[in-house]
Amino acid sequence: RGATKPTAGSTTRVTIAGEVQSVQVVPHLGSPSLEITVSDGSGRAAAVFTGRRRLAGVDCGRRVLLEGVARREGGRLLVVNPAYTIVE
């Protein structure tokens, strides 16, 4: 996780390394969004990729590195359209 955790209404740059726990397509205003949940062992974060139905190689059980701007929303850490790297 990043060095600081955002509070409600604030944002901060984060780097999250962890395992993909879930992958789902969520319709939003007529456009699909891919939502993944990543766990690093100390907590979980959600990453949303707008306009996407799939990301090649991003499947449950894969390790990924996410980098982006996070905010707290609905009691969870949320990163929208982060850069991602699949970790082998």
Coordinates of N, CA, C and O in Angstrom, one line a residue:
R1 N 0.8 -1.2 0.0 CA 0.0 0.0 0.0 C 0.9 1.2 0.0 O 2.0 1.2 0.4
G2 N 0.2 2.4 -0.3 CA 1.0 3.6 -0.3 C 1.3 4.0 1.1 O 0.9 3.5 2.1
A3 N 2.2 5.0 1.2 CA 2.6 5.5 2.5 C 1.5 6.1 3.4 O 1.6 5.9 4.6
T4 N 0.5 6.7 2.8 CA -0.6 7.2 3.5 C -1.9 6.7 3.0 O -2.0 6.3 1.8
K5 N -2.9 6.6 3.8 CA -4.2 6.1 3.4 C -5.1 7.3 3.3 O -5.2 8.1 4.2
P6 N -5.8 7.4 2.2 CA -6.7 8.6 2.1 C -7.9 8.5 3.1 O -8.4 7.4 3.4
T7 N -8.3 9.6 3.5 CA -9.6 9.7 4.3 C -10.7 10.0 3.4 O -10.5 10.4 2.2
A8 N -11.9 9.9 3.9 CA -13.1 10.2 3.1 C -13.0 11.6 2.4 O -12.7 12.6 3.1
G9 N -13.2 11.6 1.1 CA -13.2 12.9 0.4 C -11.8 13.3 -0.1 O -11.7 14.3 -0.8
S10 N -10.7 12.7 0.4 CA -9.4 13.1 0.0 C -8.8 12.0 -1.0 O -9.3 10.9 -1.0
T11 N -7.7 12.3 -1.7 CA -7.1 11.4 -2.5 C -5.6 11.4 -2.2 O -5.0 12.4 -1.7
T12 N -5.0 10.3 -2.6 CA -3.5 10.2 -2.4 C -3.0 9.2 -3.5 O -3.7 8.3 -3.9
R13 N -1.7 9.4 -3.9 CA -1.1 8.4 -4.8 C -0.7 7.2 -4.0 O -0.2 7.3 -2.9
V14 N -1.0 6.0 -4.6 CA -0.7 4.7 -4.0 C 0.0 3.8 -4.9 O -0.2 3.9 -6.2
T15 N 0.7 2.9 -4.4 CA 1.2 1.7 -5.1 C 0.7 0.5 -4.3 O 1.0 0.4 -3.1
I16 N 0.0 -0.4 -4.9 CA -0.5 -1.6 -4.2 C 0.0 -2.8 -4.9 O -0.2 -3.0 -6.1
A17 N 0.6 -3.7 -4.2 CA 1.0 -5.0 -4.7 C 0.2 -6.1 -4.0 O 0.1 -6.1 -2.8
G18 N -0.5 -7.0 -4.7 CA -1.2 -8.0 -4.1 C -1.8 -9.0 -5.1 O -1.5 -9.0 -6.3
E19 N -2.7 -9.8 -4.6 CA -3.3 -10.9 -5.4 C -4.7 -10.5 -5.7 O -5.5 -10.0 -4.9
V20 N -5.1 -10.8 -7.0 CA -6.4 -10.5 -7.4 C -7.4 -11.5 -6.8 O -7.2 -12.7 -6.9
Q21 N -8.4 -11.0 -6.1 CA -9.3 -11.8 -5.4 C -10.6 -12.0 -6.1 O -11.3 -13.0 -6.0
S22 N -11.0 -11.0 -6.9 CA -12.2 -11.1 -7.6 C -12.1 -10.2 -8.9 O -11.4 -9.2 -8.9
V23 N -12.9 -10.6 -9.9 CA -12.9 -9.8 -11.2 C -14.4 -9.8 -11.6 O -15.0 -10.9 -11.7
Q24 N -15.0 -8.6 -11.8 CA -16.3 -8.6 -12.3 C -16.6 -7.4 -13.2 O -15.9 -6.3 -13.0
V25 N -17.5 -7.5 -14.2 CA -17.9 -6.4 -15.0 C -19.1 -5.8 -14.4 O -20.1 -6.5 -14.1
V26 N -19.0 -4.5 -14.2 CA -20.1 -3.7 -13.6 C -20.6 -2.7 -14.6 O -19.9 -1.8 -15.0
P27 N -21.9 -2.8 -15.0 CA -22.4 -1.8 -15.9 C -22.6 -0.4 -15.2 O -22.9 -0.4 -14.0
H28 N -22.2 0.6 -15.9 CA -22.3 2.0 -15.3 C -22.6 3.0 -16.4 O -21.8 3.2 -17.3
L29 N -23.8 3.5 -16.3 CA -24.3 4.5 -17.3 C -24.2 4.0 -18.7 O -23.7 4.8 -19.6
G30 N -24.5 2.8 -18.9 CA -24.5 2.2 -20.3 C -23.1 1.8 -20.8 O -23.0 1.3 -21.9
S31 N -22.1 1.9 -20.0 CA -20.8 1.5 -20.4 C -20.2 0.5 -19.3 O -20.4 0.8 -18.1
P32 N -19.5 -0.5 -19.8 CA -19.0 -1.5 -18.8 C -17.8 -0.9 -18.1 O -17.1 -0.1 -18.6
S33 N -17.6 -1.4 -16.9 CA -16.4 -1.1 -16.1 C -15.9 -2.4 -15.5 O -16.8 -3.2 -15.0
L34 N -14.7 -2.7 -15.6 CA -14.1 -3.9 -15.0 C -13.7 -3.5 -13.6 O -12.9 -2.5 -13.4
E35 N -14.1 -4.3 -12.6 CA -13.7 -4.0 -11.2 C -13.0 -5.2 -10.6 O -13.5 -6.3 -10.7
I36 N -11.8 -5.0 -10.1 CA -11.1 -6.1 -9.5 C -10.8 -5.7 -8.0 O -10.7 -4.5 -7.7
T37 N -10.8 -6.7 -7.2 CA -10.4 -6.6 -5.8 C -9.1 -7.2 -5.6 O -8.8 -8.4 -6.0
V38 N -8.1 -6.5 -5.0 CA -6.8 -6.9 -4.7 C -6.5 -6.9 -3.2 O -6.9 -6.0 -2.6
S39 N -5.9 -8.0 -2.8 CA -5.5 -8.1 -1.4 C -4.0 -8.2 -1.2 O -3.4 -8.9 -2.0
D40 N -3.5 -7.4 -0.3 CA -2.0 -7.5 0.0 C -1.7 -8.2 1.3 O -0.6 -8.2 1.8
G41 N -2.7 -8.8 1.9 CA -2.5 -9.5 3.1 C -2.8 -8.7 4.4 O -3.1 -9.2 5.4
S42 N -2.8 -7.4 4.2 CA -3.2 -6.5 5.3 C -4.5 -5.8 5.1 O -5.0 -5.2 6.0
G43 N -5.0 -5.9 3.9 CA -6.2 -5.2 3.5 C -6.5 -5.4 2.1 O -5.8 -6.1 1.4
R44 N -7.7 -4.8 1.7 CA -8.1 -5.0 0.3 C -8.4 -3.6 -0.4 O -8.7 -2.7 0.3
A45 N -8.2 -3.6 -1.7 CA -8.5 -2.4 -2.4 C -9.3 -2.8 -3.7 O -9.1 -3.9 -4.2
A46 N -10.1 -1.9 -4.2 CA -10.8 -2.1 -5.4 C -10.2 -1.2 -6.5 O -9.9 -0.1 -6.2
A47 N -10.0 -1.8 -7.7 CA -9.6 -1.0 -8.8 C -10.6 -1.1 -9.9 O -11.1 -2.2 -10.2
V48 N -11.0 0.1 -10.5 CA -12.0 0.1 -11.5 C -11.4 0.6 -12.8 O -10.7 1.6 -12.8
F49 N -11.6 -0.1 -13.9 CA -11.1 0.2 -15.2 C -12.3 0.5 -16.1 O -13.0 -0.3 -16.5
T50 N -12.6 1.8 -16.3 CA -13.8 2.3 -17.0 C -13.7 1.9 -18.5 O -12.6 2.0 -19.1
G51 N -14.8 1.5 -19.0 CA -14.9 1.1 -20.4 C -14.3 -0.2 -20.8 O -14.1 -0.5 -22.0
R52 N -13.9 -1.0 -19.8 CA -13.2 -2.3 -20.1 C -14.1 -3.4 -19.6 O -14.8 -3.3 -18.6
R53 N -14.1 -4.5 -20.3 CA -14.7 -5.8 -19.9 C -13.7 -6.8 -19.5 O -14.0 -7.7 -18.8
R54 N -12.4 -6.6 -19.9 CA -11.4 -7.6 -19.6 C -10.0 -6.9 -19.7 O -9.9 -5.9 -20.4
L55 N -9.1 -7.4 -18.9 CA -7.7 -7.0 -19.0 C -6.9 -8.2 -19.2 O -7.0 -9.2 -18.3
A56 N -6.2 -8.3 -20.2 CA -5.4 -9.6 -20.5 C -4.5 -9.9 -19.4 O -3.7 -9.1 -18.9
G57 N -4.6 -11.2 -18.9 CA -3.7 -11.7 -17.9 C -4.2 -11.3 -16.5 O -3.6 -11.8 -15.5
V58 N -5.2 -10.5 -16.3 CA -5.7 -10.2 -15.0 C -6.8 -11.1 -14.6 O -7.9 -11.0 -15.1
D59 N -6.5 -12.1 -13.8 CA -7.4 -13.1 -13.4 C -7.3 -13.4 -11.9 O -6.2 -13.0 -11.3
C60 N -8.3 -14.0 -11.3 CA -8.2 -14.4 -9.9 C -7.0 -15.2 -9.6 O -6.6 -16.1 -10.4
G61 N -6.3 -14.9 -8.5 CA -5.1 -15.6 -8.2 C -3.8 -15.0 -8.7 O -2.7 -15.3 -8.2
R62 N -3.9 -14.1 -9.7 CA -2.7 -13.5 -10.2 C -2.2 -12.3 -9.3 O -3.0 -11.7 -8.7
R63 N -0.9 -12.1 -9.3 CA -0.3 -11.0 -8.5 C -0.2 -9.8 -9.5 O 0.2 -10.0 -10.6
V64 N -0.6 -8.7 -9.0 CA -0.5 -7.4 -9.8 C 0.1 -6.3 -8.9 O 0.1 -6.4 -7.7
L65 N 0.6 -5.3 -9.6 CA 1.0 -4.1 -9.0 C 0.2 -3.0 -9.6 O 0.1 -2.9 -10.8
L66 N -0.5 -2.2 -8.7 CA -1.3 -1.1 -9.2 C -0.7 0.2 -8.7 O -0.2 0.3 -7.6
E67 N -0.7 1.2 -9.6 CA -0.3 2.5 -9.3 C -1.3 3.5 -9.7 O -1.7 3.5 -10.9
G68 N -1.7 4.4 -8.8 CA -2.7 5.4 -9.2 C -3.1 6.3 -8.0 O -2.4 6.3 -7.0
V69 N -4.2 7.0 -8.2 CA -4.7 7.9 -7.2 C -5.9 7.2 -6.5 O -6.8 6.8 -7.2
A70 N -5.8 7.1 -5.2 CA -6.9 6.3 -4.5 C -7.7 7.3 -3.6 O -7.2 8.4 -3.2
R71 N -8.9 6.8 -3.4 CA -9.8 7.6 -2.4 C -10.6 6.5 -1.6 O -10.7 5.4 -2.1
R72 N -11.1 7.0 -0.5 CA -12.0 6.1 0.3 C -13.4 6.4 -0.3 O -13.8 7.5 -0.4
E73 N -14.1 5.3 -0.6 CA -15.5 5.4 -1.0 C -16.3 4.2 -0.5 O -15.9 3.1 -0.8
G74 N -17.3 4.5 0.2 CA -18.2 3.4 0.7 C -17.4 2.4 1.6 O -17.6 1.2 1.6
G75 N -16.4 3.0 2.4 CA -15.7 2.2 3.3 C -14.6 1.4 2.7 O -14.0 0.5 3.4
R76 N -14.3 1.6 1.4 CA -13.2 0.8 0.8 C -12.2 1.8 0.1 O -12.6 2.9 -0.2
L77 N -11.1 1.2 -0.2 CA -10.0 2.0 -0.9 C -10.3 1.7 -2.4 O -10.4 0.6 -2.8
L78 N -10.4 2.8 -3.2 CA -10.8 2.7 -4.6 C -9.8 3.4 -5.4 O -9.4 4.6 -5.1
V79 N -9.3 2.8 -6.5 CA -8.4 3.4 -7.4 C -9.0 3.2 -8.8 O -9.4 2.1 -9.2
V80 N -9.2 4.4 -9.5 CA -9.9 4.4 -10.8 C -8.8 4.5 -11.9 O -7.9 5.4 -11.9
N81 N -8.9 3.6 -12.9 CA -8.0 3.5 -14.0 C -6.5 3.6 -13.6 O -5.7 4.4 -14.2
P82 N -6.1 2.7 -12.7 CA -4.6 2.7 -12.3 C -3.8 2.1 -13.4 O -4.3 1.3 -14.2
A83 N -2.5 2.4 -13.4 CA -1.5 1.7 -14.2 C -1.4 0.3 -13.5 O -1.5 0.2 -12.3
Y84 N -1.2 -0.7 -14.3 CA -1.1 -2.0 -13.7 C 0.0 -2.8 -14.3 O 0.3 -2.6 -15.5
T85 N 0.7 -3.7 -13.5 CA 1.7 -4.6 -14.0 C 1.4 -6.0 -13.5 O 1.1 -6.1 -12.3
I86 N 1.4 -7.0 -14.3 CA 1.2 -8.4 -13.8 C 2.6 -8.8 -13.3 O 3.6 -8.7 -14.0
V87 N 2.6 -9.3 -12.1 CA 3.8 -9.8 -11.4 C 3.9 -11.3 -11.6 O 3.0 -12.0 -11.2
E88 N 5.0 -11.7 -12.2 CA 5.2 -13.2 -12.4 C 5.7 -13.8 -11.2 O 6.4 -13.3 -10.4

